[in-house]
Backbone as CSV, one residue per row, in Angstrom:
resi,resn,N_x,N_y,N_z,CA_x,CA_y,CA_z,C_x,C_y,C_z
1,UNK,85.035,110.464,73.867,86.232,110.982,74.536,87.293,109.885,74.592
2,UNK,88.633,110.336,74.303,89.208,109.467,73.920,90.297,109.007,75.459
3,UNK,90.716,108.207,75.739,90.767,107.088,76.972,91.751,108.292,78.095
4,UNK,92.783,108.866,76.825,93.382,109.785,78.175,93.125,111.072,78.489
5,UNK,92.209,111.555,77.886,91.496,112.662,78.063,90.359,112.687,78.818
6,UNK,89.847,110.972,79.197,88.962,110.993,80.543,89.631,111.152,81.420
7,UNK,91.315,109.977,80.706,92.182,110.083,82.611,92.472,111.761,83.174
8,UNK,92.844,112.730,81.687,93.090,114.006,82.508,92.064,114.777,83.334
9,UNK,90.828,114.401,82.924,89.779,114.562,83.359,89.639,114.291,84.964
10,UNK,89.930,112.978,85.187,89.578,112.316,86.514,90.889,112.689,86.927
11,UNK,91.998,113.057,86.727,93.486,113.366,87.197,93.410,114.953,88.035
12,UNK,92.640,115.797,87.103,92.844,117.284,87.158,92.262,117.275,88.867
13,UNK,91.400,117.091,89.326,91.239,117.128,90.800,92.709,116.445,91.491
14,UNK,92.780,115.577,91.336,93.723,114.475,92.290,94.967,115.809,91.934
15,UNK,95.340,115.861,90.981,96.480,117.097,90.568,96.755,118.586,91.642
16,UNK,95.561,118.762,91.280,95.369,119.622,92.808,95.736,119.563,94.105
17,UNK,95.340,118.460,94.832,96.048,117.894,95.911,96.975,117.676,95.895
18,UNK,97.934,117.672,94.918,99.521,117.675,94.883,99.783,118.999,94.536
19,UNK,98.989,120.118,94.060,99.807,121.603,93.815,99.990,121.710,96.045
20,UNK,98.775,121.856,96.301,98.726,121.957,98.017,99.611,121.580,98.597
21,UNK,100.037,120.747,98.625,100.839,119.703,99.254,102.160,120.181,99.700
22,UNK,102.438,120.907,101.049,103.645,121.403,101.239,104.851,121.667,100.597
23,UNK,104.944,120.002,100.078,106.633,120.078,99.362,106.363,121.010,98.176
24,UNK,105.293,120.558,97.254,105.039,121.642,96.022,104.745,122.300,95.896
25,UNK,104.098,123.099,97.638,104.355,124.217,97.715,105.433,125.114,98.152
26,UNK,105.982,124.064,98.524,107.301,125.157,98.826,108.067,125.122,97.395
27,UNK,108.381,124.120,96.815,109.512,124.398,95.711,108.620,125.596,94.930
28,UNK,107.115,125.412,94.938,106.851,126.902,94.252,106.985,128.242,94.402
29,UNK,107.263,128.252,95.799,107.921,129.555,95.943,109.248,129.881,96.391
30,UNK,109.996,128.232,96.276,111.343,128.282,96.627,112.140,128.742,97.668
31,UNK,110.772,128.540,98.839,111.424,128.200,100.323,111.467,126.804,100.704
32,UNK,110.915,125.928,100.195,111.215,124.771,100.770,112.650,124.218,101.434
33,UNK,112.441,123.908,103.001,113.131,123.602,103.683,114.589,122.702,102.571
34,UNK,115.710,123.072,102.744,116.757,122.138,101.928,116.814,120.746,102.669
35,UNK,116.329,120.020,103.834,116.596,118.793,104.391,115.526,118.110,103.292
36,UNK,114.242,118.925,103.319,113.010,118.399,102.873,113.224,117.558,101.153
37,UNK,113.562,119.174,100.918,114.645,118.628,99.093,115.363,117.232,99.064
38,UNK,116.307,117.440,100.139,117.296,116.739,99.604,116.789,115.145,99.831
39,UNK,115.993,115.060,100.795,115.152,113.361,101.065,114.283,113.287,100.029
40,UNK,113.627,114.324,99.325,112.705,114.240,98.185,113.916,113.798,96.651
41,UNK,114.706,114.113,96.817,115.900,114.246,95.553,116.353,112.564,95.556
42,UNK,116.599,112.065,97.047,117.009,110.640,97.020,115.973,110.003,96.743
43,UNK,114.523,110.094,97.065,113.979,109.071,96.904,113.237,108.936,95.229
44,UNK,113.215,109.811,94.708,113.109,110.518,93.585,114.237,109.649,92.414
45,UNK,115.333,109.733,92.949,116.520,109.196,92.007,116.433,107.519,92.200
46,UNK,116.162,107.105,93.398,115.586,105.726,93.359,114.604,105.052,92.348
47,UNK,113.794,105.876,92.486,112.147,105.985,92.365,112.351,105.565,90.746
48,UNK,113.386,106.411,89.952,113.598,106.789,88.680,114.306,105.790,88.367
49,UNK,115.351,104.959,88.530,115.809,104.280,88.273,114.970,102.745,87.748
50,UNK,114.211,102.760,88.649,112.935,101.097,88.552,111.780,102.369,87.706
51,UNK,111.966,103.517,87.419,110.885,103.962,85.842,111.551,103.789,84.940
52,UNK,112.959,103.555,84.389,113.452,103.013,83.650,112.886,101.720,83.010
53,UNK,113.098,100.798,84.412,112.590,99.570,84.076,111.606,99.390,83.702
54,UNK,110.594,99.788,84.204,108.994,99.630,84.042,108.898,100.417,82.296
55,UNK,109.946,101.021,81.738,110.199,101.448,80.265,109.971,100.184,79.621
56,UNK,111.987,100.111,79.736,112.212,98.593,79.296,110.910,97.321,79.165
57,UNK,110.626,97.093,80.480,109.648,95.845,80.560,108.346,96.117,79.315
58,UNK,108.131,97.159,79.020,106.925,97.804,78.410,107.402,97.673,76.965
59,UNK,108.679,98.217,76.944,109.196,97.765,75.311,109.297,96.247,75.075
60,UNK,109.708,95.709,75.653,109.652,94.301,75.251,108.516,93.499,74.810
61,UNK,107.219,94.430,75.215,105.843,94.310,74.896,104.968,94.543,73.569
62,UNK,105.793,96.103,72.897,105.406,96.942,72.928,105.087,96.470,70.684
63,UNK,104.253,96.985,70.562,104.380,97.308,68.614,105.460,98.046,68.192
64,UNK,105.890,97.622,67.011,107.014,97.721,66.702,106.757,99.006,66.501
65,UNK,105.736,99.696,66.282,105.384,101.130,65.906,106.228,102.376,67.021
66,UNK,105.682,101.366,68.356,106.604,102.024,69.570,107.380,101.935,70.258
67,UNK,107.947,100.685,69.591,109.171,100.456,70.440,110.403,101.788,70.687
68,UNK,110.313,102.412,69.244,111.231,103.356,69.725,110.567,104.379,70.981
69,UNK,109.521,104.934,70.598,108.622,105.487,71.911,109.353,105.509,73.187
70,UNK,109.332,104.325,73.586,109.302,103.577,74.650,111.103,103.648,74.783
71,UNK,111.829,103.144,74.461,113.192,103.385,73.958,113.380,104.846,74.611
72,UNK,113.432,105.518,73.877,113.431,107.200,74.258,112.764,107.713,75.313
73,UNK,111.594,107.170,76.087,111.561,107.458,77.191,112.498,106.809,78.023
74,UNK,112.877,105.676,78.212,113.673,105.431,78.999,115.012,105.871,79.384
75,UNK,115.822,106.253,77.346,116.538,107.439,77.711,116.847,108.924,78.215
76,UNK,115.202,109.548,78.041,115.363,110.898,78.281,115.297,110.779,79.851
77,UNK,114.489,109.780,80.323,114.766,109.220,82.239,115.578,109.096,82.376
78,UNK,116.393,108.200,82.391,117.782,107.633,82.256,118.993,108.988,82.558
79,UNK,119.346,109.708,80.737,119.429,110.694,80.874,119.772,112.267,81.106
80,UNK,118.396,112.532,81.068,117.945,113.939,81.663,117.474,113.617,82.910
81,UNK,116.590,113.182,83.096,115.902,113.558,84.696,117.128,112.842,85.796
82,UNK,117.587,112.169,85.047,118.642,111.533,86.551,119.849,112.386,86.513
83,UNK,120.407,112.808,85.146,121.280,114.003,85.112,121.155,115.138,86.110
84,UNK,119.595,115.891,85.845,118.758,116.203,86.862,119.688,116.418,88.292
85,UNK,119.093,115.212,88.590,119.272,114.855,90.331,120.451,114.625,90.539
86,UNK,121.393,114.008,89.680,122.592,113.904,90.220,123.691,115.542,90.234
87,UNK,123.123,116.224,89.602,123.561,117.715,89.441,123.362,118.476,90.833
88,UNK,121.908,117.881,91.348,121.445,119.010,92.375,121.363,118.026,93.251
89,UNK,122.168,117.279,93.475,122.253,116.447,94.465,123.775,117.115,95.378
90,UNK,124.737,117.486,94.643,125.396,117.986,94.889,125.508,119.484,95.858
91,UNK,124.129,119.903,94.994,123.712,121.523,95.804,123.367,121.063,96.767
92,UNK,122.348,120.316,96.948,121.815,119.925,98.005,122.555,119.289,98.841
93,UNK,123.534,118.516,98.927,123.978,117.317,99.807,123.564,116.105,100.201
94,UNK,122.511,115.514,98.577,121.920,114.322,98.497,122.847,113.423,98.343
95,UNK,122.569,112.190,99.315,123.613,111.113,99.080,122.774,109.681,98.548
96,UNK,122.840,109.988,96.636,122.073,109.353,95.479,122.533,107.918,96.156
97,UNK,124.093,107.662,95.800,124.290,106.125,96.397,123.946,105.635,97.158
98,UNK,123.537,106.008,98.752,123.900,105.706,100.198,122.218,105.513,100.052
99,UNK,121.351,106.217,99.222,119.767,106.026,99.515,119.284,104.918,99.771
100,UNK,118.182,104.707,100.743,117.439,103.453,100.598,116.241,104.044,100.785
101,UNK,115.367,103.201,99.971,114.227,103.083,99.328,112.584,103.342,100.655
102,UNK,112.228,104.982,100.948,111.035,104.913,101.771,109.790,103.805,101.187
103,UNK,109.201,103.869,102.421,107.845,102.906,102.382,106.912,103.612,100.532
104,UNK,106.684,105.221,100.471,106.282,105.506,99.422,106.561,104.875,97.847
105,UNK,108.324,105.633,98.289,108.962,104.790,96.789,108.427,103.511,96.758
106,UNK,109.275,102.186,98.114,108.718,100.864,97.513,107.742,100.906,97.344
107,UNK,106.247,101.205,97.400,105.609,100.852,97.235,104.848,101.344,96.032
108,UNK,105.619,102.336,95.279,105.217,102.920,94.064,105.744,101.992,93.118
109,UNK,107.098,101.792,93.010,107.667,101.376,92.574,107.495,99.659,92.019
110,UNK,106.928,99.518,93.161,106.120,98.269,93.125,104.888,97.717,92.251
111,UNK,104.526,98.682,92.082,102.979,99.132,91.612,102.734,99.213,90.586
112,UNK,104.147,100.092,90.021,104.309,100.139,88.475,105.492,98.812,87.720
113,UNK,105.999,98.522,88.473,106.654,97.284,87.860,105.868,95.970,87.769
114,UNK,104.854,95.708,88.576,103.387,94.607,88.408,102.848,95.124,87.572
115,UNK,102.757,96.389,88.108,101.493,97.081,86.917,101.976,96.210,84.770
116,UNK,103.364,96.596,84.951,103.985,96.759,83.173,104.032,95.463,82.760
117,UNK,103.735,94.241,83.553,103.089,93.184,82.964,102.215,92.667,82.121
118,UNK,101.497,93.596,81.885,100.598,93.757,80.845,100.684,95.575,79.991
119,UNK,101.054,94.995,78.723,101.468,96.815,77.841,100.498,97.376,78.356
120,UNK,99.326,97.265,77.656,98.287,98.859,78.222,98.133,99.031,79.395
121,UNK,98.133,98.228,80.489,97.731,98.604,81.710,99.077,99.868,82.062
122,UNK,100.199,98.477,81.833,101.437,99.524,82.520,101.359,100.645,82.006
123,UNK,101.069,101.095,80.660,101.068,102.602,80.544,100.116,103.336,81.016
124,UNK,99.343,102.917,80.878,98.179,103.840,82.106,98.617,104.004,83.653
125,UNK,99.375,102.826,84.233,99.813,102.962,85.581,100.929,104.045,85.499
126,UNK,101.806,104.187,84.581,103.057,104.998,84.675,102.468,106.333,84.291
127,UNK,101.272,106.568,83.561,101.135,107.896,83.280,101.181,108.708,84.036
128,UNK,100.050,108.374,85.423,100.390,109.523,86.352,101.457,110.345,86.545
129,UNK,102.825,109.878,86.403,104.126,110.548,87.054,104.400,111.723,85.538
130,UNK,104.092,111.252,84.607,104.355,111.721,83.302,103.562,113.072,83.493
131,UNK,102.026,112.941,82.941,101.422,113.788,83.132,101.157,114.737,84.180
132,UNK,101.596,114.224,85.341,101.505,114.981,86.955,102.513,115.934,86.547
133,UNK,103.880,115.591,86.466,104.733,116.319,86.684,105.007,117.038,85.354
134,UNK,104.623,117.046,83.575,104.482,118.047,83.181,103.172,118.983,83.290
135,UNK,102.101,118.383,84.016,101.338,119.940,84.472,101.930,120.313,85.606
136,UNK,102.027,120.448,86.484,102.997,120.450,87.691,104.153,121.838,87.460
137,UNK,104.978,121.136,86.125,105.513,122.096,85.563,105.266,123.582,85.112
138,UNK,103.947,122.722,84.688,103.541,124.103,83.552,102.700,125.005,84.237
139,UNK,102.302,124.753,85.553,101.320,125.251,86.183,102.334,126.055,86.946
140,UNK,103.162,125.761,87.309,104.584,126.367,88.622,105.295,127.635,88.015
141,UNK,105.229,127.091,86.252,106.250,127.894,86.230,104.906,129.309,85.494
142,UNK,104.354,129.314,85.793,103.522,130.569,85.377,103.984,131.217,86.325
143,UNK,104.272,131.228,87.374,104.835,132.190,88.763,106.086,131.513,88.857
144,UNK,106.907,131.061,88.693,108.242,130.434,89.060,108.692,131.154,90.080
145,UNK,109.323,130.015,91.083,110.761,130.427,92.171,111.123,131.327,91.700
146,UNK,111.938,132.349,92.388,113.273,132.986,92.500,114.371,132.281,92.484
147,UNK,114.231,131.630,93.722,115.455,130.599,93.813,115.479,129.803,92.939
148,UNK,117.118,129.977,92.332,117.200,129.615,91.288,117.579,127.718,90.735
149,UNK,117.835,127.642,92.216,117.648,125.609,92.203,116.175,125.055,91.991
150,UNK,115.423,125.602,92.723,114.279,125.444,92.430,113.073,125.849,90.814
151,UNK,113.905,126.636,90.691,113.233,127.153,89.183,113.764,126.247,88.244
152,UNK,115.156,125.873,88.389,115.710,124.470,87.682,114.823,123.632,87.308
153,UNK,114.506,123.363,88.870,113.654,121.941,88.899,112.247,122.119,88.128
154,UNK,111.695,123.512,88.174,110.248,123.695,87.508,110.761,123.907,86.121
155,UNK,111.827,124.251,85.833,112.175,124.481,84.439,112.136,122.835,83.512
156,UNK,112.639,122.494,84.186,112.702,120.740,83.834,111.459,120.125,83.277
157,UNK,110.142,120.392,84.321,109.228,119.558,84.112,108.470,120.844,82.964
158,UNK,108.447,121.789,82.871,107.554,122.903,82.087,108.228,122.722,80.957
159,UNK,109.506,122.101,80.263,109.693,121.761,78.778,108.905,121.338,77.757
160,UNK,109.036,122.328,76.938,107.658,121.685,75.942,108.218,120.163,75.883
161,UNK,109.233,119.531,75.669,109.890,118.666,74.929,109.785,117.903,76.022
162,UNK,109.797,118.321,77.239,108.886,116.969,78.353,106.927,116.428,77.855
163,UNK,106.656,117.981,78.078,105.086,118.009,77.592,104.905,117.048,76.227
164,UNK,105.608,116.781,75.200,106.068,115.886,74.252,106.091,114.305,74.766
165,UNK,106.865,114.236,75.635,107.158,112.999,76.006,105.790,112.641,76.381
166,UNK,105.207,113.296,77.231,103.988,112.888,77.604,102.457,112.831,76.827
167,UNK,102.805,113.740,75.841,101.861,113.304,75.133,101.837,111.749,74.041
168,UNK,103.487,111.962,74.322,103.144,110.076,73.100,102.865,109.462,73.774
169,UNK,103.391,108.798,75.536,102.317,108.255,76.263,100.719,108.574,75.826
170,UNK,100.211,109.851,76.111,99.072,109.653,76.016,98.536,109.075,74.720
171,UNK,99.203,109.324,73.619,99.019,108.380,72.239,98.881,106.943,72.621
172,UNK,99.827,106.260,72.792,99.850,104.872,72.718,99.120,104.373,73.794
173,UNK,98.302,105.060,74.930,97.431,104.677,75.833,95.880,104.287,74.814
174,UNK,95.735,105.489,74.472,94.682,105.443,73.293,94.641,104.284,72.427
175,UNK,95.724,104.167,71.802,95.785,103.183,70.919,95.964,101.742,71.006
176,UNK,96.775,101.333,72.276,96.579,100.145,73.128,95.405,100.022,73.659
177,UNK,93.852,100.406,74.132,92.854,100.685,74.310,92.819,99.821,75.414
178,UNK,92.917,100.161,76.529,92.838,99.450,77.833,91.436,99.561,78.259
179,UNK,91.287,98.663,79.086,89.781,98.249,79.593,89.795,99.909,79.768
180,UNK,88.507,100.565,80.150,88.430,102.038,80.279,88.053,102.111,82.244
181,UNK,87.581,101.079,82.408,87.616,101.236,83.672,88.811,100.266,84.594
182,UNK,89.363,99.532,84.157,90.356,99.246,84.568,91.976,100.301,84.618
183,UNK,91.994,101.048,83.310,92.792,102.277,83.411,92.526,103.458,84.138
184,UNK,91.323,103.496,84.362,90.595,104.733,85.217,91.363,104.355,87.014
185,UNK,90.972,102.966,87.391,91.485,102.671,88.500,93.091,102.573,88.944
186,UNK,94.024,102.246,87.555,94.742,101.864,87.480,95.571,103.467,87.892
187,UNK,94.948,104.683,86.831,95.532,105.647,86.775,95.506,106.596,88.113
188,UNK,93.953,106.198,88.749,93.629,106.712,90.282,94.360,106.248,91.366
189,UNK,95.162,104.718,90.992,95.892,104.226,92.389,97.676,105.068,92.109
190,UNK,97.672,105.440,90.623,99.190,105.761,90.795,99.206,107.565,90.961
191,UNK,97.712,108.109,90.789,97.947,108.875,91.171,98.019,109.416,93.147
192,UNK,97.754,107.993,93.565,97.859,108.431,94.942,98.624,107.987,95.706
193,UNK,99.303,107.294,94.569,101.194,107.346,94.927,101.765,108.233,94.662
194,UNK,101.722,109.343,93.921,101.980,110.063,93.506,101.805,111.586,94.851
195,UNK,101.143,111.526,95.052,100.539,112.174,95.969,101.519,111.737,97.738
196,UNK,101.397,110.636,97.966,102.098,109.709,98.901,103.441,110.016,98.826
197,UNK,103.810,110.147,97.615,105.199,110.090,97.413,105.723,111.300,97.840
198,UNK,104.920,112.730,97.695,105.824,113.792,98.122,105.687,113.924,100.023
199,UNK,104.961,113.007,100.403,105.633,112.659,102.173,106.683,112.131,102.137
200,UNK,108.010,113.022,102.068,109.484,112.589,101.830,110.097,112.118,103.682
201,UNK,110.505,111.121,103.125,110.657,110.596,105.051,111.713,111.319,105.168
């Protein structure tokens, strides 16, 4: 079995505990409280900004095979997903500039920028957010919101052409061949940031 197909393996439970999880349950049926959104939207656009970096830092690492890889994720973050937020930041009455950084973010954020010190690790640490949020997607939008801000947002992550992005991660995880139990741990601590993270202060 090949390295990220154990992680989806050991992910698919932890994944779960984030379908439950109030906030993702509400954007799934697109009552979620709008205060709730809009603190999830700032810390989110923070959050995204230092996944950029943790790109970058990873390309500078990276085989020339993937540098573009790596490149293009940082742009489709960059972007789309911050395009994203700065669009429905507006619906919402998120104030992207004025944000400062909850205990979750820093400390995600944190996690994965140590983490990208070393290529394979960091990609195993960043996968979680990748892979979380296109199953996440793809799982939401089998029933999608009504509300149509919210179906946005599931529309976003259910793109095949996200599901793409995430699978060349899962390529170059494979192929960088990280300790198997050091990525196992690596991928279990960001998935419970991940998890952490939707307690939007």
């Amino acid at each position: 079995m090949a390295i990220s197909e154990k992680l989806h393996a050991v992910g698919r439970p932890l994944l779960d505990a984030q379908l439950a999880h109030p906030t993702v349950a509400g954007i799934g049926r697109g009552d979620l409280p709008e205060p709730v959104f809009r603190s999830w939207l700032e810390q989110d656009y923070l959050f995204l900004l230092d996944y950029v970096r943790v790109f970058a830092r990873l390309a500078w690492q990276a085989p020339d095979g993937h540098l573009g890889d790596l490149v293009d994720l940082a742009h489709a973050t960059f972007h789309d997903e911050l395009s994203l937020h700065r669009s429905m930041s507006a619906e919402f009455g998120a104030d992207l500039e004025g944000a400062v950084k909850g205990p979750a973010c820093a400390a995600y954020t944190s996690f994965l920028l140590e983490s990208a010190a070393t290529y394979a690790e960091g990609l195993a640490a960043l996968y979680p957010c990748m892979w979380g949020y296109s199953t996440l997607g793809r799982i939401l939008a089998q029933d999608p919101p009504a509300e149509p801000r919210y179906r946005a947002w599931v529309d976003t992550y259910a793109d095949p052409g996200f599901a793409a992005l995430t699978g060349r991660i899962a390529q170059m995880i494979d192929e960088a061949a990280p300790d198997p139990a050091r990525a196992e741990r690596l991928f279990r601590e960001g998935m419970a940031h991940e998890l952490a993270f939707w307690d939007v202060p």
